[in-house]
Amino acid sequence: MFSLHNLKRNMATTPKVVLIACGSFNPVTNMHMRMFELGRDALNKTGRFHVIEGIISPVSDHYKKKAITMNPLGSDLAPAKHRTHMIKQAIKTSDWIRLDTWESEQSQWLETEKVLTHHREALDSRYNANIHPTPTKRRKKTKTNEDEVDNSAPRIVAGSEEPPVLKLLCGADLLESFGTPGLWSDEDIETIVGKHGLVCITRAGTNPQKFIYESDMLTKFQENILIVTEWMTNEISATKVRRALGRGESVKYLLPDPVIDYIREQRLYGVPDK
């Protein structure tokens, strides 16, 4: 007979997962937040995983040069101090998603594989800790725009518990970008998909399975790719949001209200004067 005790025991033995989303978050939108909820539900429903944490990792300001080369619209990347502040506002209503500013504080743009490797090592360190750290050592806080950013989750004393699996949360556009010549190295794709794993949020009408089939590399590691279809279609493009903001048009219900307020206060993305 099902019981709460059995549920807790199953959760304790089921492999734990940390979802991480990398990107510019320029600005963070409701769809970015929605992706985390979709990914967690899909993984938990498999019965093979238990999602315990979500991490948002925005790129550094040095992504500008890379973005401008790849896409002229990348030139309007807001400074990291603003993007991280908007993310903090967006996650205030979440009890499992956190902002990590390590990537945004780097002095150069980093490939996604390097970011995942950093967080994999950080998770291993947390779960292999021998003692509880003192509060001052446990949390590294930096002043950013008059707010405190907590980059660290609580450390966990080692025991029988295995470190969680780290999986990259992304949209179908990132999955398909693996096929763009020269954009990703085969080594990075193999590390991201083969070593960590991918949770891809797609929309109805797309065919990511076909794209995986046509890629020898992705087919090789297809067991590490979970495709999640968003049936309640809510297409929100950060590029179009920035365009609407610059034209003085409403973006309500596309972004969290505190994010909209902050954009207008700071006059980001060409928002016209009231």
mmCIF file of C-alpha atoms in Angstrom:
data_model
loop_
_atom_site.group_PDB
_atom_site.id
_atom_site.type_symbol
_atom_site.label_atom_id
_atom_site.label_comp_id
_atom_site.label_asym_id
_atom_site.label_seq_id
_atom_site.Cartn_x
_atom_site.Cartn_y
_atom_site.Cartn_z
ATOM 1 C CA MET A 1 0.000 0.000 0.000
ATOM 2 C CA PHE A 2 1.336 3.451 -0.923
ATOM 3 C CA SER A 3 2.562 5.551 1.974
ATOM 4 C CA LEU A 4 4.442 8.768 2.620
ATOM 5 C CA HIS A 5 7.281 6.673 4.026
ATOM 6 C CA ASN A 6 7.616 4.768 0.747
ATOM 7 C CA LEU A 7 7.506 8.012 -1.217
ATOM 8 C CA LYS A 8 10.344 9.490 0.849
ATOM 9 C CA ARG A 9 12.349 6.284 0.534
ATOM 10 C CA ASN A 10 11.917 6.269 -3.247
ATOM 11 C CA MET A 11 12.961 9.919 -3.463
ATOM 12 C CA ALA A 12 16.046 9.143 -1.389
ATOM 13 C CA THR A 13 17.162 6.357 -3.725
ATOM 14 C CA THR A 14 16.181 7.984 -7.037
ATOM 15 C CA PRO A 15 19.080 9.781 -8.743
ATOM 16 C CA LYS A 16 18.885 13.499 -8.082
ATOM 17 C CA VAL A 17 19.162 16.076 -10.853
ATOM 18 C CA VAL A 18 20.217 19.706 -11.003
ATOM 19 C CA LEU A 19 18.977 21.571 -14.071
ATOM 20 C CA ILE A 20 21.098 24.416 -15.411
ATOM 21 C CA ALA A 21 20.153 26.916 -18.097
ATOM 22 C CA CYS A 22 22.843 29.012 -19.765
ATOM 23 C CA GLY A 23 22.248 32.053 -21.944
ATOM 24 C CA SER A 24 22.145 35.817 -22.099
ATOM 25 C CA PHE A 25 18.741 36.216 -20.380
ATOM 26 C CA ASN A 26 18.498 39.580 -22.047
ATOM 27 C CA PRO A 27 16.036 40.017 -20.432
ATOM 28 C CA VAL A 28 14.787 36.991 -18.501
ATOM 29 C CA THR A 29 11.236 36.158 -19.614
ATOM 30 C CA ASN A 30 8.327 34.165 -18.254
ATOM 31 C CA MET A 31 9.185 31.452 -20.795
ATOM 32 C CA HIS A 32 12.654 31.063 -19.311
ATOM 33 C CA MET A 33 11.043 30.371 -15.958
ATOM 34 C CA ARG A 34 8.420 28.137 -17.528
ATOM 35 C CA MET A 35 11.149 25.946 -19.053
ATOM 36 C CA PHE A 36 12.389 25.020 -15.591
ATOM 37 C CA GLU A 37 8.934 23.915 -14.489
ATOM 38 C CA LEU A 38 8.437 21.868 -17.653
ATOM 39 C CA GLY A 39 11.827 20.222 -17.326
ATOM 40 C CA ARG A 40 11.328 19.328 -13.675
ATOM 41 C CA ASP A 41 7.875 17.843 -14.289
ATOM 42 C CA ALA A 42 9.083 15.760 -17.226
ATOM 43 C CA LEU A 43 12.107 14.338 -15.396
ATOM 44 C CA ASN A 44 10.175 13.584 -12.226
ATOM 45 C CA LYS A 45 7.425 11.844 -14.169
ATOM 46 C CA THR A 46 9.895 9.379 -15.657
ATOM 47 C CA GLY A 47 10.310 7.901 -12.183
ATOM 48 C CA ARG A 48 14.047 7.681 -12.852
ATOM 49 C CA PHE A 49 15.029 11.131 -11.580
ATOM 50 C CA HIS A 50 14.221 13.616 -8.850
ATOM 51 C CA VAL A 51 14.964 17.267 -9.644
ATOM 52 C CA ILE A 52 16.237 19.103 -6.571
ATOM 53 C CA GLU A 53 17.533 22.389 -7.934
ATOM 54 C CA GLY A 54 17.558 24.752 -10.882
ATOM 55 C CA ILE A 55 20.400 27.111 -11.770
ATOM 56 C CA ILE A 56 20.296 30.131 -14.068
ATOM 57 C CA SER A 57 23.757 31.030 -15.369
ATOM 58 C CA PRO A 58 23.845 34.237 -17.460
ATOM 59 C CA VAL A 59 26.762 34.960 -19.788
ATOM 60 C CA SER A 60 29.343 37.631 -19.032
ATOM 61 C CA ASP A 61 29.510 40.997 -20.732
ATOM 62 C CA HIS A 62 32.317 39.615 -22.883
ATOM 63 C CA TYR A 63 29.728 37.630 -24.831
ATOM 64 C CA LYS A 64 29.049 40.878 -26.712
ATOM 65 C CA LYS A 65 31.892 40.368 -29.188
ATOM 66 C CA LYS A 66 30.792 36.779 -29.825
ATOM 67 C CA ALA A 67 27.149 37.798 -30.170
ATOM 68 C CA ILE A 68 27.842 40.661 -32.561
ATOM 69 C CA THR A 69 29.828 38.340 -34.815
ATOM 70 C CA MET A 70 27.050 35.745 -34.863
ATOM 71 C CA ASN A 71 24.085 38.104 -34.721
ATOM 72 C CA PRO A 72 24.043 41.908 -35.045
ATOM 73 C CA LEU A 73 21.219 42.050 -32.487
ATOM 74 C CA GLY A 74 23.686 40.792 -29.903
ATOM 75 C CA SER A 75 25.068 44.312 -29.652
ATOM 76 C CA ASP A 76 22.240 45.351 -27.309
ATOM 77 C CA LEU A 77 23.284 42.954 -24.542
ATOM 78 C CA ALA A 78 22.513 44.679 -21.238
ATOM 79 C CA PRO A 79 25.358 44.740 -18.678
ATOM 80 C CA ALA A 80 25.535 41.669 -16.439
ATOM 81 C CA LYS A 81 24.746 43.733 -13.354
ATOM 82 C CA HIS A 82 21.330 44.529 -14.839
ATOM 83 C CA ARG A 83 20.630 41.064 -16.212
ATOM 84 C CA THR A 84 21.480 39.381 -12.907
ATOM 85 C CA HIS A 85 19.294 41.836 -11.021
ATOM 86 C CA MET A 86 16.352 41.084 -13.299
ATOM 87 C CA ILE A 87 16.866 37.345 -12.788
ATOM 88 C CA LYS A 88 16.829 37.831 -9.018
ATOM 89 C CA GLN A 89 13.499 39.598 -9.344
ATOM 90 C CA ALA A 90 12.112 36.820 -11.558
ATOM 91 C CA ILE A 91 13.052 33.955 -9.213
ATOM 92 C CA LYS A 92 11.685 35.505 -6.039
ATOM 93 C CA THR A 93 8.560 33.380 -6.351
ATOM 94 C CA SER A 94 10.511 30.134 -6.853
ATOM 95 C CA ASP A 95 11.707 27.947 -3.995
ATOM 96 C CA TRP A 96 14.054 25.791 -6.105
ATOM 97 C CA ILE A 97 15.614 27.966 -8.813
ATOM 98 C CA ARG A 98 18.635 30.095 -8.015
ATOM 99 C CA LEU A 99 20.891 32.534 -9.814
ATOM 100 C CA ASP A 100 24.589 31.758 -10.126
ATOM 101 C CA THR A 101 26.770 34.701 -11.179
ATOM 102 C CA TRP A 102 30.058 32.830 -11.640
ATOM 103 C CA GLU A 103 29.814 32.783 -15.424
ATOM 104 C CA SER A 104 28.687 36.405 -15.630
ATOM 105 C CA GLU A 105 31.691 37.512 -13.550
ATOM 106 C CA GLN A 106 34.306 35.938 -15.818
ATOM 107 C CA SER A 107 36.729 38.173 -17.716
ATOM 108 C CA GLN A 108 36.061 36.344 -20.964
ATOM 109 C CA TRP A 109 33.275 34.496 -22.726
ATOM 110 C CA LEU A 110 33.188 30.799 -21.834
ATOM 111 C CA GLU A 111 31.926 27.876 -23.868
ATOM 112 C CA THR A 112 28.931 26.061 -22.393
ATOM 113 C CA GLU A 113 31.030 22.951 -21.808
ATOM 114 C CA LYS A 114 33.383 24.907 -19.500
ATOM 115 C CA VAL A 115 30.437 26.310 -17.547
ATOM 116 C CA LEU A 116 28.979 22.830 -17.037
ATOM 117 C CA THR A 117 32.366 21.499 -15.951
ATOM 118 C CA HIS A 118 32.631 24.250 -13.328
ATOM 119 C CA HIS A 119 29.197 23.454 -11.910
ATOM 120 C CA ARG A 120 29.874 19.716 -12.003
ATOM 121 C CA GLU A 121 32.982 20.277 -9.897
ATOM 122 C CA ALA A 122 31.066 22.583 -7.545
ATOM 123 C CA LEU A 123 28.380 19.925 -7.010
ATOM 124 C CA ASP A 124 30.988 17.250 -6.358
ATOM 125 C CA SER A 125 32.643 19.533 -3.817
ATOM 126 C CA ARG A 126 29.360 20.138 -2.018
ATOM 127 C CA TYR A 127 28.510 16.465 -1.775
ATOM 128 C CA ASN A 128 32.012 15.409 -0.783
ATOM 129 C CA ALA A 129 32.366 17.913 2.035
ATOM 130 C CA ASN A 130 33.449 16.322 5.302
ATOM 131 C CA ILE A 131 32.164 19.018 7.640
ATOM 132 C CA HIS A 132 29.568 21.721 7.697
ATOM 133 C CA PRO A 133 31.283 25.023 6.942
ATOM 134 C CA THR A 134 30.847 28.100 9.068
ATOM 135 C CA PRO A 135 28.291 30.588 7.726
ATOM 136 C CA THR A 136 31.053 32.933 6.552
ATOM 137 C CA LYS A 137 32.747 30.203 4.554
ATOM 138 C CA ARG A 138 29.533 28.669 3.362
ATOM 139 C CA ARG A 139 28.249 31.593 1.386
ATOM 140 C CA LYS A 140 30.115 33.931 -0.873
ATOM 141 C CA LYS A 141 28.153 37.120 -1.281
ATOM 142 C CA THR A 142 29.020 39.994 -3.557
ATOM 143 C CA LYS A 143 27.396 43.358 -3.831
ATOM 144 C CA THR A 144 25.701 43.775 -7.179
ATOM 145 C CA ASN A 145 23.447 46.753 -7.750
ATOM 146 C CA GLU A 146 22.775 47.109 -4.018
ATOM 147 C CA ASP A 147 21.663 43.498 -3.743
ATOM 148 C CA GLU A 148 23.433 40.460 -2.354
ATOM 149 C CA VAL A 149 24.035 37.591 -4.725
ATOM 150 C CA ASP A 150 24.350 34.152 -3.148
ATOM 151 C CA ASN A 151 26.301 31.932 -5.515
ATOM 152 C CA SER A 152 26.339 28.865 -3.324
ATOM 153 C CA ALA A 153 23.777 26.310 -2.307
ATOM 154 C CA PRO A 154 24.094 24.751 1.198
ATOM 155 C CA ARG A 155 26.900 22.238 1.461
ATOM 156 C CA ILE A 156 25.978 18.642 2.152
ATOM 157 C CA VAL A 157 27.919 16.291 4.370
ATOM 158 C CA ALA A 158 29.083 13.186 2.543
ATOM 159 C CA GLY A 159 27.320 9.953 3.270
ATOM 160 C CA SER A 160 25.546 7.319 1.243
ATOM 161 C CA GLU A 161 24.048 9.997 -0.976
ATOM 162 C CA GLU A 162 25.462 10.289 -4.488
ATOM 163 C CA PRO A 163 26.115 13.700 -6.061
ATOM 164 C CA PRO A 164 23.249 14.786 -8.321
ATOM 165 C CA VAL A 165 23.316 14.552 -12.098
ATOM 166 C CA LEU A 166 23.790 17.875 -13.874
ATOM 167 C CA LYS A 167 21.676 18.368 -17.000
ATOM 168 C CA LEU A 168 21.587 21.278 -19.411
ATOM 169 C CA LEU A 169 18.112 22.761 -19.856
ATOM 170 C CA CYS A 170 17.593 24.338 -23.252
ATOM 171 C CA GLY A 171 15.209 25.094 -26.077
ATOM 172 C CA ALA A 172 14.969 23.337 -29.420
ATOM 173 C CA ASP A 173 17.008 26.109 -31.048
ATOM 174 C CA LEU A 174 20.088 25.158 -29.035
ATOM 175 C CA LEU A 175 19.673 21.478 -29.907
ATOM 176 C CA GLU A 176 19.444 22.322 -33.594
ATOM 177 C CA SER A 177 22.437 24.654 -33.359
ATOM 178 C CA PHE A 178 24.588 21.569 -32.750
ATOM 179 C CA GLY A 179 24.263 21.000 -36.472
ATOM 180 C CA THR A 180 25.585 24.455 -37.435
ATOM 181 C CA PRO A 181 29.081 23.989 -38.919
ATOM 182 C CA GLY A 182 31.828 25.557 -36.814
ATOM 183 C CA LEU A 183 29.547 26.630 -33.973
ATOM 184 C CA TRP A 184 30.179 23.687 -31.634
ATOM 185 C CA SER A 185 33.131 21.327 -31.454
ATOM 186 C CA ASP A 186 32.406 17.600 -31.486
ATOM 187 C CA GLU A 187 34.279 17.314 -28.189
ATOM 188 C CA ASP A 188 32.034 19.870 -26.492
ATOM 189 C CA ILE A 189 28.856 18.238 -27.820
ATOM 190 C CA GLU A 190 30.048 14.853 -26.613
ATOM 191 C CA THR A 191 30.783 16.249 -23.135
ATOM 192 C CA ILE A 192 27.523 18.185 -22.860
ATOM 193 C CA VAL A 193 25.240 15.398 -24.069
ATOM 194 C CA GLY A 194 27.262 12.307 -23.222
ATOM 195 C CA LYS A 195 28.626 13.239 -19.811
ATOM 196 C CA HIS A 196 25.918 15.565 -18.489
ATOM 197 C CA GLY A 197 22.708 15.192 -20.469
ATOM 198 C CA LEU A 198 20.192 17.440 -22.141
ATOM 199 C CA VAL A 199 16.607 18.387 -21.348
ATOM 200 C CA CYS A 200 15.214 20.069 -24.445
ATOM 201 C CA ILE A 201 11.967 22.031 -24.333
ATOM 202 C CA THR A 202 10.343 22.140 -27.742
ATOM 203 C CA ARG A 203 7.016 23.229 -29.120
ATOM 204 C CA ALA A 204 4.240 21.359 -30.881
ATOM 205 C CA GLY A 205 4.896 21.000 -34.591
ATOM 206 C CA THR A 206 8.688 20.714 -34.346
ATOM 207 C CA ASN A 207 10.547 17.469 -34.869
ATOM 208 C CA PRO A 208 13.650 17.272 -32.657
ATOM 209 C CA GLN A 209 13.650 13.473 -32.925
ATOM 210 C CA LYS A 210 14.304 13.819 -36.657
ATOM 211 C CA PHE A 211 17.198 16.162 -35.978
ATOM 212 C CA ILE A 212 18.665 13.697 -33.469
ATOM 213 C CA TYR A 213 18.269 10.872 -35.980
ATOM 214 C CA GLU A 214 20.161 12.847 -38.608
ATOM 215 C CA SER A 215 23.075 13.490 -36.246
ATOM 216 C CA ASP A 216 25.450 10.591 -35.561
ATOM 217 C CA MET A 217 26.747 12.298 -32.415
ATOM 218 C CA LEU A 218 23.291 12.929 -30.926
ATOM 219 C CA THR A 219 22.067 9.476 -31.899
ATOM 220 C CA LYS A 220 25.013 7.977 -30.035
ATOM 221 C CA PHE A 221 23.896 9.687 -26.817
ATOM 222 C CA GLN A 222 20.147 9.883 -27.419
ATOM 223 C CA GLU A 223 19.436 8.105 -24.114
ATOM 224 C CA ASN A 224 20.813 11.218 -22.401
ATOM 225 C CA ILE A 225 18.422 13.549 -24.242
ATOM 226 C CA LEU A 226 14.925 14.134 -22.896
ATOM 227 C CA ILE A 227 12.592 15.908 -25.315
ATOM 228 C CA VAL A 228 9.778 17.812 -23.609
ATOM 229 C CA THR A 229 6.952 19.242 -25.689
ATOM 230 C CA GLU A 230 5.292 22.420 -24.492
ATOM 231 C CA TRP A 231 1.690 21.884 -25.551
ATOM 232 C CA MET A 232 0.497 25.180 -24.112
ATOM 233 C CA THR A 233 2.350 27.203 -26.700
ATOM 234 C CA ASN A 234 3.717 30.479 -25.374
ATOM 235 C CA GLU A 235 6.266 31.798 -27.834
ATOM 236 C CA ILE A 236 8.238 34.565 -26.159
ATOM 237 C CA SER A 237 11.277 35.907 -27.985
ATOM 238 C CA ALA A 238 13.663 38.080 -25.971
ATOM 239 C CA THR A 239 14.635 39.777 -29.240
ATOM 240 C CA LYS A 240 11.014 40.741 -29.944
ATOM 241 C CA VAL A 241 10.549 41.786 -26.311
ATOM 242 C CA ARG A 242 13.491 44.188 -26.622
ATOM 243 C CA ARG A 243 12.056 45.540 -29.861
ATOM 244 C CA ALA A 244 8.676 46.148 -28.211
ATOM 245 C CA LEU A 245 10.338 47.866 -25.258
ATOM 246 C CA GLY A 246 12.286 50.161 -27.578
ATOM 247 C CA ARG A 247 9.047 51.115 -29.311
ATOM 248 C CA GLY A 248 7.294 51.881 -26.037
ATOM 249 C CA GLU A 249 4.900 48.957 -26.432
ATOM 250 C CA SER A 250 3.520 46.856 -23.592
ATOM 251 C CA VAL A 251 5.333 43.661 -22.594
ATOM 252 C CA LYS A 252 3.094 42.892 -19.636
ATOM 253 C CA TYR A 253 2.532 39.131 -19.099
ATOM 254 C CA LEU A 254 5.652 38.416 -21.177
ATOM 255 C CA LEU A 255 8.034 39.350 -18.368
ATOM 256 C CA PRO A 256 7.578 39.272 -14.585
ATOM 257 C CA ASP A 257 6.221 42.619 -13.409
ATOM 258 C CA PRO A 258 9.281 43.434 -11.229
ATOM 259 C CA VAL A 259 11.497 42.880 -14.277
ATOM 260 C CA ILE A 260 9.401 45.286 -16.359
ATOM 261 C CA ASP A 261 9.581 47.882 -13.583
ATOM 262 C CA TYR A 262 13.347 47.555 -13.363
ATOM 263 C CA ILE A 263 13.793 47.884 -17.142
ATOM 264 C CA ARG A 264 11.785 51.096 -17.134
ATOM 265 C CA GLU A 265 13.596 52.479 -14.079
ATOM 266 C CA GLN A 266 17.005 51.825 -15.636
ATOM 267 C CA ARG A 267 15.919 52.824 -19.166
ATOM 268 C CA LEU A 268 17.231 49.545 -20.622
ATOM 269 C CA TYR A 269 16.762 48.411 -24.237
ATOM 270 C CA GLY A 270 15.976 51.916 -25.471
ATOM 271 C CA VAL A 271 12.841 52.325 -23.365
ATOM 272 C CA PRO A 272 11.552 55.834 -24.127
ATOM 273 C CA ASP A 273 11.233 58.421 -21.408
ATOM 274 C CA LYS A 274 7.805 58.481 -19.810
#
